[in-house]
């Protein structure tokens, strides 16, 4: 049936604002089901990972819904103002992001205003991964190594290896935090330090005093080394010792912070990230930017959501509650989670992650992949909605029961 352009927007707008749905987020989830159905009919991509690539889903018994708690996404998607902004941009899909209203310059200005810095201190990117990758291009070389934690978010380490650049990986400490002393011991002459705070996958955080001290010590030993502080999960932190390192980056040469709209802002599919730091520090990242990389839709949604801070406060509160529920359920099963300050937990399940992951997947629960060197003991589980985590923890109980008898409840997970 033919539908006019006007009719399409009226129908689409009505579908997302209708009183039968409890808000834009629910209608977005309805669309997600629709797209998931189409997606499951597409062929597998070469090299796709289970649960993350097309066509790799295990067949589920009828009536069992898949719960995706494997990629640290916000299960509710963007807030209503952001969704409305996206929908309102369809007529401007013909415009480049510098020609749209608002344009990408307005997003840079809005981010700069949030931190009380200048536009020259902000570099937009196609997700913060563009920042991470370009940081390797700009600062790492065959003679200037990358220093990173292990395990940590692998974008910088993976890309450095691909480029055949030297990589020094430092295992996290006994509390699963980035091992600052050991990182400092290897930093002399390095091109880049990747400091992920909170750290994915271990979910732990360092307070601002530790981060400030780390930066000062690195700068004393190796002043030309650039420090990238990745705060992708900033909005989920509840530890009072934590603060953003943006002010530190603004007062210190060769330090910058990477942020993303993919996590608490619920826009992983919109692909927007950015870097903040002194103009001379972030200039090389601006030079390497993908031209017009941030879409007209992403610009509008990001500006709208930056003007809606209550949505982020609500999302943090929601995540904190569901995270506490999940931590308790797993602790009661005898498992041992780290101190999570993010929208995922890293938990000692006392067996290989693959074994647990495959057993959960058979019941529709998709949990995280392997994270060496802890792939034989730990699994990363993202925090979904409360309803999703209630279902997921029931499955965890079922999957873990044979080797985690009730008698173990409340004890360390290390015993099984
Ligand atoms: C620590 C960290 N940094 C960056 C990213 C990438 O996010 P983006 O979607 O902005 O590229 C992720 C994604 O999971 C992450 O965990």
Short mmCIF file of C-alpha atoms and ligand atoms in Angstrom, two decimals:
data_model
loop_
_atom_site.label_atom_id
_atom_site.label_comp_id
_atom_site.label_asym_id
_atom_site.label_seq_id
_atom_site.Cartn_x
_atom_site.Cartn_y
_atom_site.Cartn_z
CA UNK A 1 0.00 0.00 0.00
CA UNK A 2 1.38 3.41 -0.93
CA UNK A 3 1.77 5.84 1.94
CA UNK A 4 2.42 9.56 1.56
CA UNK A 5 5.47 11.18 3.16
CA UNK A 6 3.18 13.20 5.43
CA UNK A 7 1.17 10.07 6.28
CA UNK A 8 4.34 8.19 7.20
CA UNK A 9 5.43 10.81 9.69
CA UNK A 10 1.94 11.16 11.15
CA UNK A 11 1.64 7.39 11.56
CA UNK A 12 5.15 7.01 12.95
CA UNK A 13 4.71 9.89 15.36
CA UNK A 14 1.35 8.54 16.55
CA UNK A 15 2.82 5.09 17.07
CA UNK A 16 5.50 6.44 19.36
CA UNK A 17 3.27 8.83 21.29
CA UNK A 18 0.10 6.72 21.56
CA UNK A 19 -1.54 6.44 24.98
CA UNK A 20 -1.61 2.63 24.74
CA UNK A 21 2.16 2.60 25.24
CA UNK A 22 3.88 3.68 28.41
CA UNK A 23 6.21 6.13 26.69
CA UNK A 24 8.66 6.35 23.88
CA UNK A 25 11.03 3.79 25.33
CA UNK A 26 8.42 1.04 25.16
CA UNK A 27 7.58 1.84 21.58
CA UNK A 28 11.30 1.69 20.81
CA UNK A 29 11.41 -1.76 22.33
CA UNK A 30 8.50 -2.80 20.11
CA UNK A 31 10.48 -1.66 17.10
CA UNK A 32 13.46 -3.60 18.39
CA UNK A 33 11.41 -6.82 18.29
CA UNK A 34 10.40 -6.03 14.73
CA UNK A 35 13.99 -5.47 13.66
CA UNK A 36 15.18 -8.53 15.59
CA UNK A 37 12.74 -10.68 13.59
CA UNK A 38 14.08 -9.31 10.30
CA UNK A 39 17.65 -9.65 11.56
CA UNK A 40 17.28 -13.31 12.41
CA UNK A 41 16.54 -14.02 8.74
CA UNK A 42 19.78 -12.48 7.45
CA UNK A 43 22.80 -14.68 6.73
CA UNK A 44 25.67 -15.03 9.19
CA UNK A 45 28.59 -12.62 8.86
CA UNK A 46 32.00 -14.24 8.63
CA UNK A 47 33.72 -14.17 12.02
CA UNK A 48 30.55 -13.19 13.89
CA UNK A 49 30.49 -14.04 17.59
CA UNK A 50 27.61 -15.81 19.22
CA UNK A 51 24.92 -13.38 20.20
CA UNK A 52 26.73 -10.47 18.59
CA UNK A 53 26.77 -11.28 14.90
CA UNK A 54 23.89 -11.88 12.54
CA UNK A 55 22.46 -15.35 12.16
CA UNK A 56 24.34 -16.76 15.19
CA UNK A 57 21.39 -17.03 17.60
CA UNK A 58 20.72 -20.47 19.06
CA UNK A 59 17.22 -21.78 18.34
CA UNK A 60 15.06 -21.15 21.40
CA UNK A 61 12.03 -23.16 22.45
CA UNK A 62 8.74 -21.50 21.42
CA UNK A 63 7.69 -18.73 23.81
CA UNK A 64 11.20 -18.18 25.24
CA UNK A 65 12.34 -14.61 24.61
CA UNK A 66 15.98 -13.70 24.22
CA UNK A 67 17.39 -11.38 26.88
CA UNK A 68 20.50 -9.52 25.67
CA UNK A 69 22.72 -8.85 28.65
CA UNK A 70 25.98 -9.30 26.76
CA UNK A 71 26.91 -5.84 25.44
CA UNK A 72 26.48 -3.30 28.28
CA UNK A 73 23.65 -1.50 26.49
CA UNK A 74 20.93 0.54 28.17
CA UNK A 75 17.92 -1.82 27.99
CA UNK A 76 15.42 1.07 27.79
CA UNK A 77 17.01 3.02 24.95
CA UNK A 78 17.01 6.80 24.66
CA UNK A 79 14.74 9.02 26.71
CA UNK A 80 11.52 10.40 25.27
CA UNK A 81 12.96 13.81 24.33
CA UNK A 82 15.82 12.15 22.45
CA UNK A 83 13.46 9.79 20.61
CA UNK A 84 11.21 12.67 19.64
CA UNK A 85 14.26 14.57 18.38
CA UNK A 86 15.27 11.58 16.23
CA UNK A 87 11.77 11.23 14.79
CA UNK A 88 11.60 14.95 14.11
CA UNK A 89 14.75 14.77 11.98
CA UNK A 90 13.40 12.46 9.28
CA UNK A 91 12.54 15.38 6.96
CA UNK A 92 16.20 16.50 7.28
CA UNK A 93 17.69 13.14 6.38
CA UNK A 94 18.80 14.75 3.11
CA UNK A 95 21.08 17.20 4.93
CA UNK A 96 24.70 16.75 5.89
CA UNK A 97 25.17 17.16 9.64
CA UNK A 98 26.80 20.59 9.12
CA UNK A 99 23.69 21.75 7.25
CA UNK A 100 21.02 20.32 9.56
CA UNK A 101 19.23 22.19 12.34
CA UNK A 102 20.73 21.86 14.88
CA UNK A 103 24.05 21.06 13.22
CA UNK A 104 27.09 19.21 14.54
CA UNK A 105 28.69 22.51 15.59
CA UNK A 106 25.73 23.00 17.94
CA UNK A 107 26.42 19.59 19.50
CA UNK A 108 30.06 20.50 20.05
CA UNK A 109 28.95 23.79 21.66
CA UNK A 110 26.40 21.99 23.88
CA UNK A 111 29.03 19.51 25.08
CA UNK A 112 31.52 22.35 25.64
CA UNK A 113 28.91 24.25 27.69
CA UNK A 114 28.26 21.13 29.82
CA UNK A 115 31.92 21.13 30.90
CA UNK A 116 32.38 24.93 30.80
CA UNK A 117 35.12 24.59 28.17
CA UNK A 118 35.56 25.91 24.61
CA UNK A 119 34.52 24.18 21.40
CA UNK A 120 38.24 23.69 20.57
CA UNK A 121 38.45 21.36 23.60
CA UNK A 122 35.83 18.94 22.22
CA UNK A 123 36.22 16.46 19.34
CA UNK A 124 33.12 14.59 18.16
CA UNK A 125 33.37 11.01 16.91
CA UNK A 126 31.47 8.06 15.49
CA UNK A 127 31.09 6.48 18.91
CA UNK A 128 33.96 6.83 21.37
CA UNK A 129 35.64 3.95 19.54
CA UNK A 130 36.62 6.39 16.80
CA UNK A 131 38.41 8.41 19.49
CA UNK A 132 40.14 5.30 20.85
CA UNK A 133 41.25 4.13 17.43
CA UNK A 134 42.47 7.57 16.38
CA UNK A 135 44.35 7.93 19.67
CA UNK A 136 46.36 4.84 18.67
CA UNK A 137 46.92 6.28 15.19
CA UNK A 138 48.04 9.61 16.65
CA UNK A 139 50.14 8.60 19.64
CA UNK A 140 51.31 4.97 19.34
CA UNK A 141 54.03 3.86 16.91
CA UNK A 142 56.59 1.07 16.47
CA UNK A 143 58.84 2.91 18.95
CA UNK A 144 56.17 4.24 21.35
CA UNK A 145 54.13 1.51 23.04
CA UNK A 146 50.56 1.39 24.27
CA UNK A 147 50.16 0.66 28.00
CA UNK A 148 46.78 -0.76 29.06
CA UNK A 149 45.16 -2.87 31.75
CA UNK A 150 44.26 -6.54 31.36
CA UNK A 151 41.48 -7.21 31.04
CA UNK A 152 40.17 -3.92 29.72
CA UNK A 153 38.13 -2.65 26.76
CA UNK A 154 40.19 -4.01 23.88
CA UNK A 155 39.77 -1.40 21.17
CA UNK A 156 43.18 0.24 21.73
CA UNK A 157 45.07 -2.99 22.39
CA UNK A 158 43.45 -4.78 19.44
CA UNK A 159 44.08 -1.94 17.01
CA UNK A 160 47.69 -1.44 18.19
CA UNK A 161 48.35 -5.12 17.60
CA UNK A 162 46.80 -4.91 14.15
CA UNK A 163 49.17 -2.03 13.38
CA UNK A 164 52.05 -4.15 14.80
CA UNK A 165 52.72 -1.53 17.50
CA UNK A 166 54.14 -2.69 20.86
CA UNK A 167 51.57 -3.25 23.62
CA UNK A 168 52.23 -3.59 27.36
CA UNK A 169 49.31 -5.15 29.21
CA UNK A 170 49.21 -4.98 33.00
CA UNK A 171 46.97 -7.39 34.86
CA UNK A 172 44.42 -5.79 37.21
CA UNK A 173 45.15 -5.97 40.94
CA UNK A 174 43.59 -8.35 43.47
CA UNK A 175 40.50 -6.10 43.76
CA UNK A 176 40.13 -6.24 39.95
CA UNK A 177 41.07 -2.54 39.68
CA UNK A 178 43.55 -1.15 37.16
CA UNK A 179 46.98 -1.76 38.68
CA UNK A 180 48.27 1.81 38.77
CA UNK A 181 51.70 1.04 40.28
CA UNK A 182 52.53 -1.64 37.75
CA UNK A 183 51.26 0.52 34.87
CA UNK A 184 53.49 3.39 36.03
CA UNK A 185 56.47 1.03 36.22
CA UNK A 186 56.23 0.40 32.45
CA UNK A 187 55.21 3.82 31.21
CA UNK A 188 58.55 5.46 30.41
CA UNK A 189 58.70 6.26 26.68
CA UNK A 190 55.19 4.94 25.99
CA UNK A 191 53.07 6.72 23.38
CA UNK A 192 49.69 6.21 25.03
CA UNK A 193 48.19 4.93 28.28
CA UNK A 194 44.62 3.62 28.06
CA UNK A 195 42.99 4.11 31.47
CA UNK A 196 39.41 2.86 31.53
CA UNK A 197 37.56 4.16 34.59
CA UNK A 198 35.22 2.35 35.41
CA UNK A 199 37.05 -0.50 33.75
CA UNK A 200 35.24 -2.77 31.29
CA UNK A 201 34.93 -5.73 31.97
CA UNK A 202 35.92 -5.70 35.66
CA UNK A 203 33.38 -2.92 36.52
CA UNK A 204 35.69 -1.39 39.17
CA UNK A 205 36.57 2.25 39.55
CA UNK A 206 39.39 4.38 40.92
CA UNK A 207 38.56 7.53 42.90
CA UNK A 208 39.70 10.92 41.63
CA UNK A 209 42.63 11.09 44.09
CA UNK A 210 44.12 7.89 42.68
CA UNK A 211 43.57 9.07 39.10
CA UNK A 212 45.14 12.48 39.81
CA UNK A 213 48.13 10.85 41.50
CA UNK A 214 48.49 8.40 38.58
CA UNK A 215 48.51 11.24 36.06
CA UNK A 216 51.06 13.25 38.05
CA UNK A 217 53.40 10.27 38.38
CA UNK A 218 53.15 9.35 34.69
CA UNK A 219 53.86 12.97 33.72
CA UNK A 220 56.89 13.11 35.98
CA UNK A 221 58.37 9.90 34.53
CA UNK A 222 57.29 10.32 30.92
CA UNK A 223 55.89 13.78 30.10
CA UNK A 224 55.40 13.05 26.38
CA UNK A 225 53.15 10.05 27.05
CA UNK A 226 49.49 10.79 26.33
CA UNK A 227 46.90 9.52 28.83
CA UNK A 228 43.44 8.56 27.55
CA UNK A 229 40.90 8.27 30.38
CA UNK A 230 37.87 6.43 29.03
CA UNK A 231 34.76 7.27 31.08
CA UNK A 232 32.17 5.40 28.99
CA UNK A 233 30.36 4.28 32.18
CA UNK A 234 30.70 7.57 34.10
CA UNK A 235 26.93 8.03 34.58
CA UNK A 236 26.53 4.69 36.38
CA UNK A 237 29.13 5.24 39.12
CA UNK A 238 27.84 5.48 42.69
CA UNK A 239 31.18 5.35 44.58
CA UNK A 240 31.54 8.78 46.25
CA UNK A 241 35.34 8.82 45.79
CA UNK A 242 34.85 8.94 42.01
CA UNK A 243 34.74 12.14 39.97
CA UNK A 244 35.13 12.73 36.27
CA UNK A 245 38.70 13.47 35.15
CA UNK A 246 37.54 16.18 32.70
CA UNK A 247 38.78 19.04 34.95
CA UNK A 248 42.09 17.18 35.37
CA UNK A 249 42.38 16.83 31.58
CA UNK A 250 41.61 20.52 31.12
CA UNK A 251 44.41 21.52 33.50
CA UNK A 252 47.01 18.97 32.33
CA UNK A 253 48.75 18.68 28.95
CA UNK A 254 48.68 15.28 27.21
CA UNK A 255 45.59 14.06 29.09
CA UNK A 256 42.11 13.70 27.61
CA UNK A 257 38.82 12.02 28.47
CA UNK A 258 36.66 9.93 26.11
CA UNK A 259 32.90 9.80 26.60
CA UNK A 260 30.01 8.15 24.76
CA UNK A 261 26.26 8.41 24.28
CA UNK A 262 26.11 4.61 23.92
CA UNK A 263 25.62 3.70 27.59
CA UNK A 264 23.43 5.67 30.06
CA UNK A 265 22.13 7.86 27.19
CA UNK A 266 20.85 4.68 25.54
CA UNK A 267 22.08 5.49 22.03
CA UNK A 268 24.58 2.77 21.11
CA UNK A 269 22.97 2.58 17.69
CA UNK A 270 23.32 6.31 17.06
CA UNK A 271 27.13 6.12 17.26
CA UNK A 272 28.22 9.30 19.02
CA UNK A 273 31.21 9.81 21.27
CA UNK A 274 33.65 12.60 21.95
CA UNK A 275 36.96 13.58 23.52
CA UNK A 276 37.57 16.47 25.92
CA UNK A 277 40.98 17.93 26.73
CA UNK A 278 43.35 20.80 26.11
CA UNK A 279 43.15 22.04 22.51
CA UNK A 280 46.73 20.99 21.67
CA UNK A 281 46.13 17.52 23.12
CA UNK A 282 42.93 16.76 21.20
CA UNK A 283 43.94 18.48 17.93
CA UNK A 284 45.50 15.29 16.46
CA UNK A 285 42.16 13.51 17.08
CA UNK A 286 40.28 16.29 15.26
CA UNK A 287 42.65 15.96 12.28
CA UNK A 288 41.94 12.22 12.00
CA UNK A 289 38.13 12.54 12.30
CA UNK A 290 35.84 10.83 9.84
CA UNK A 291 34.27 13.72 7.87
CA UNK A 292 30.54 14.16 8.62
CA UNK A 293 30.70 10.99 10.73
CA UNK A 294 28.08 11.98 13.31
CA UNK A 295 24.64 11.74 11.73
CA UNK A 296 21.93 14.41 11.63
CA UNK A 297 19.78 12.12 13.82
CA UNK A 298 22.57 11.58 16.33
CA UNK A 299 23.26 15.31 16.61
CA UNK A 300 19.60 16.08 17.34
CA UNK A 301 19.23 13.22 19.82
CA UNK A 302 22.44 14.02 21.69
CA UNK A 303 21.58 17.71 22.08
CA UNK A 304 18.07 16.85 23.27
CA UNK A 305 19.37 14.37 25.83
CA UNK A 306 22.06 16.73 27.16
CA UNK A 307 19.21 19.11 27.89
CA UNK A 308 17.39 16.38 29.84
CA UNK A 309 19.74 15.55 32.78
CA UNK A 310 16.85 14.12 34.83
CA UNK A 311 16.66 11.21 32.41
CA UNK A 312 20.28 10.28 33.21
CA UNK A 313 19.67 10.62 36.97
CA UNK A 314 16.64 8.31 36.62
CA UNK A 315 18.65 5.83 34.55
CA UNK A 316 21.44 5.77 37.16
CA UNK A 317 18.89 5.13 39.94
CA UNK A 318 17.21 2.38 37.92
CA UNK A 319 20.55 0.70 37.15
CA UNK A 320 21.70 0.96 40.77
CA UNK A 321 18.57 -0.82 42.00
CA UNK A 322 18.69 -3.60 39.40
CA UNK A 323 22.46 -3.99 39.87
CA UNK A 324 21.99 -4.48 43.64
CA UNK A 325 19.27 -7.07 42.97
CA UNK A 326 21.52 -8.97 40.55
CA UNK A 327 24.58 -8.80 42.80
CA UNK A 328 22.55 -10.18 45.71
CA UNK A 329 21.05 -12.98 43.63
CA UNK A 330 24.48 -14.09 42.43
CA UNK A 331 26.08 -13.71 45.86
CA UNK A 332 23.28 -15.88 47.31
CA UNK A 333 24.26 -18.51 44.75
CA UNK A 334 27.81 -18.52 46.09
CA UNK A 335 29.26 -16.41 43.26
CA UNK A 336 31.59 -13.49 43.88
CA UNK A 337 31.02 -10.25 41.95
CA UNK A 338 33.57 -7.43 41.95
CA UNK A 339 32.48 -4.01 43.28
CA UNK A 340 30.49 -2.94 40.22
CA UNK A 341 30.30 0.75 39.42
CA UNK A 342 28.84 0.27 35.95
CA UNK A 343 25.86 -1.21 34.11
CA UNK A 344 27.43 -4.67 34.17
CA UNK A 345 28.97 -6.96 36.71
CA UNK A 346 32.06 -9.15 36.56
CA UNK A 347 31.46 -12.22 38.61
CA UNK A 348 33.40 -15.28 39.71
CA UNK A 349 31.14 -18.17 38.70
CA UNK A 350 33.72 -20.83 39.52
CA UNK A 351 33.76 -22.35 36.02
CA UNK A 352 34.66 -21.40 32.45
CA UNK A 353 32.61 -18.49 31.14
CA UNK A 354 31.90 -20.42 27.93
CA UNK A 355 30.27 -23.29 29.80
CA UNK A 356 28.02 -20.86 31.72
CA UNK A 357 27.33 -18.73 28.63
CA UNK A 358 26.30 -21.70 26.49
CA UNK A 359 24.02 -23.09 29.22
CA UNK A 360 22.36 -19.68 29.69
CA UNK A 361 22.00 -19.14 25.93
CA UNK A 362 19.98 -22.36 25.65
CA UNK A 363 17.39 -20.62 27.84
CA UNK A 364 17.54 -17.30 25.98
CA UNK A 365 19.90 -15.47 28.34
CA UNK A 366 22.84 -13.98 26.42
CA UNK A 367 25.74 -13.10 28.74
CA UNK A 368 29.21 -11.70 27.98
CA UNK A 369 32.06 -13.27 26.07
CA UNK A 370 35.42 -14.50 27.39
CA UNK A 371 37.75 -12.01 29.07
CA UNK A 372 41.26 -13.47 29.41
CA UNK A 373 43.02 -14.00 31.76
CA UNK A 374 39.77 -14.66 33.70
CA UNK A 375 37.90 -16.71 31.10
CA UNK A 376 38.02 -19.84 33.27
CA UNK A 377 36.42 -18.26 36.33
CA UNK A 378 34.57 -15.03 35.52
CA UNK A 379 31.67 -13.90 33.39
CA UNK A 380 30.52 -10.37 32.52
CA UNK A 381 26.79 -9.87 32.87
CA UNK A 382 25.16 -6.60 31.73
CA UNK A 383 22.31 -5.12 33.74
CA UNK A 384 18.97 -5.30 31.92
CA UNK A 385 15.58 -4.22 33.21
CA UNK A 386 14.39 -5.56 36.58
CA UNK A 387 12.02 -7.95 34.78
CA UNK A 388 14.88 -9.19 32.58
CA UNK A 389 17.20 -9.70 35.55
CA UNK A 390 14.50 -11.56 37.49
CA UNK A 391 14.21 -13.98 34.58
CA UNK A 392 17.98 -14.12 34.08
CA UNK A 393 18.75 -14.86 37.74
CA UNK A 394 16.22 -17.71 37.68
CA UNK A 395 18.18 -19.19 34.79
CA UNK A 396 21.49 -18.58 36.63
CA UNK A 397 20.06 -20.49 39.60
CA UNK A 398 19.17 -23.38 37.33
CA UNK A 399 22.49 -23.38 35.49
CA UNK A 400 24.68 -22.98 38.58
CA UNK A 401 22.72 -25.25 40.95
CA UNK A 402 24.53 -28.57 40.29
CA UNK A 403 27.88 -27.15 41.44
CA UNK A 404 26.62 -24.37 43.73
CA UNK A 405 24.47 -26.11 46.32
CA UNK A 406 22.28 -24.00 48.63
CA UNK A 407 24.70 -24.78 51.49
CA UNK A 408 27.22 -22.47 49.76
CA UNK A 409 24.89 -19.49 49.88
CA UNK A 410 26.63 -16.31 51.00
CA UNK A 411 30.14 -17.81 50.75
CA UNK A 412 32.87 -17.00 48.27
CA UNK A 413 32.45 -18.30 44.75
CA UNK A 414 36.06 -19.43 44.74
CA UNK A 415 35.12 -22.81 46.24
CA UNK A 416 33.43 -24.24 43.18
C1 LIG B 1 35.06 1.23 28.01
C2 LIG B 1 34.39 1.43 26.70
N1 LIG B 1 34.79 2.43 25.92
C3 LIG B 1 34.23 2.66 24.75
C4 LIG B 1 33.21 1.84 24.29
C5 LIG B 1 32.68 2.10 22.92
O1 LIG B 1 31.54 2.77 22.90
P1 LIG B 1 30.99 3.49 21.61
O2 LIG B 1 29.69 2.84 21.36
O3 LIG B 1 30.89 4.92 22.01
O4 LIG B 1 31.94 3.32 20.47
C6 LIG B 1 32.75 0.79 25.05
C7 LIG B 1 31.68 -0.09 24.58
O5 LIG B 1 31.30 -1.06 25.14
C8 LIG B 1 33.37 0.58 26.30
O6 LIG B 1 33.00 -0.44 27.10
#
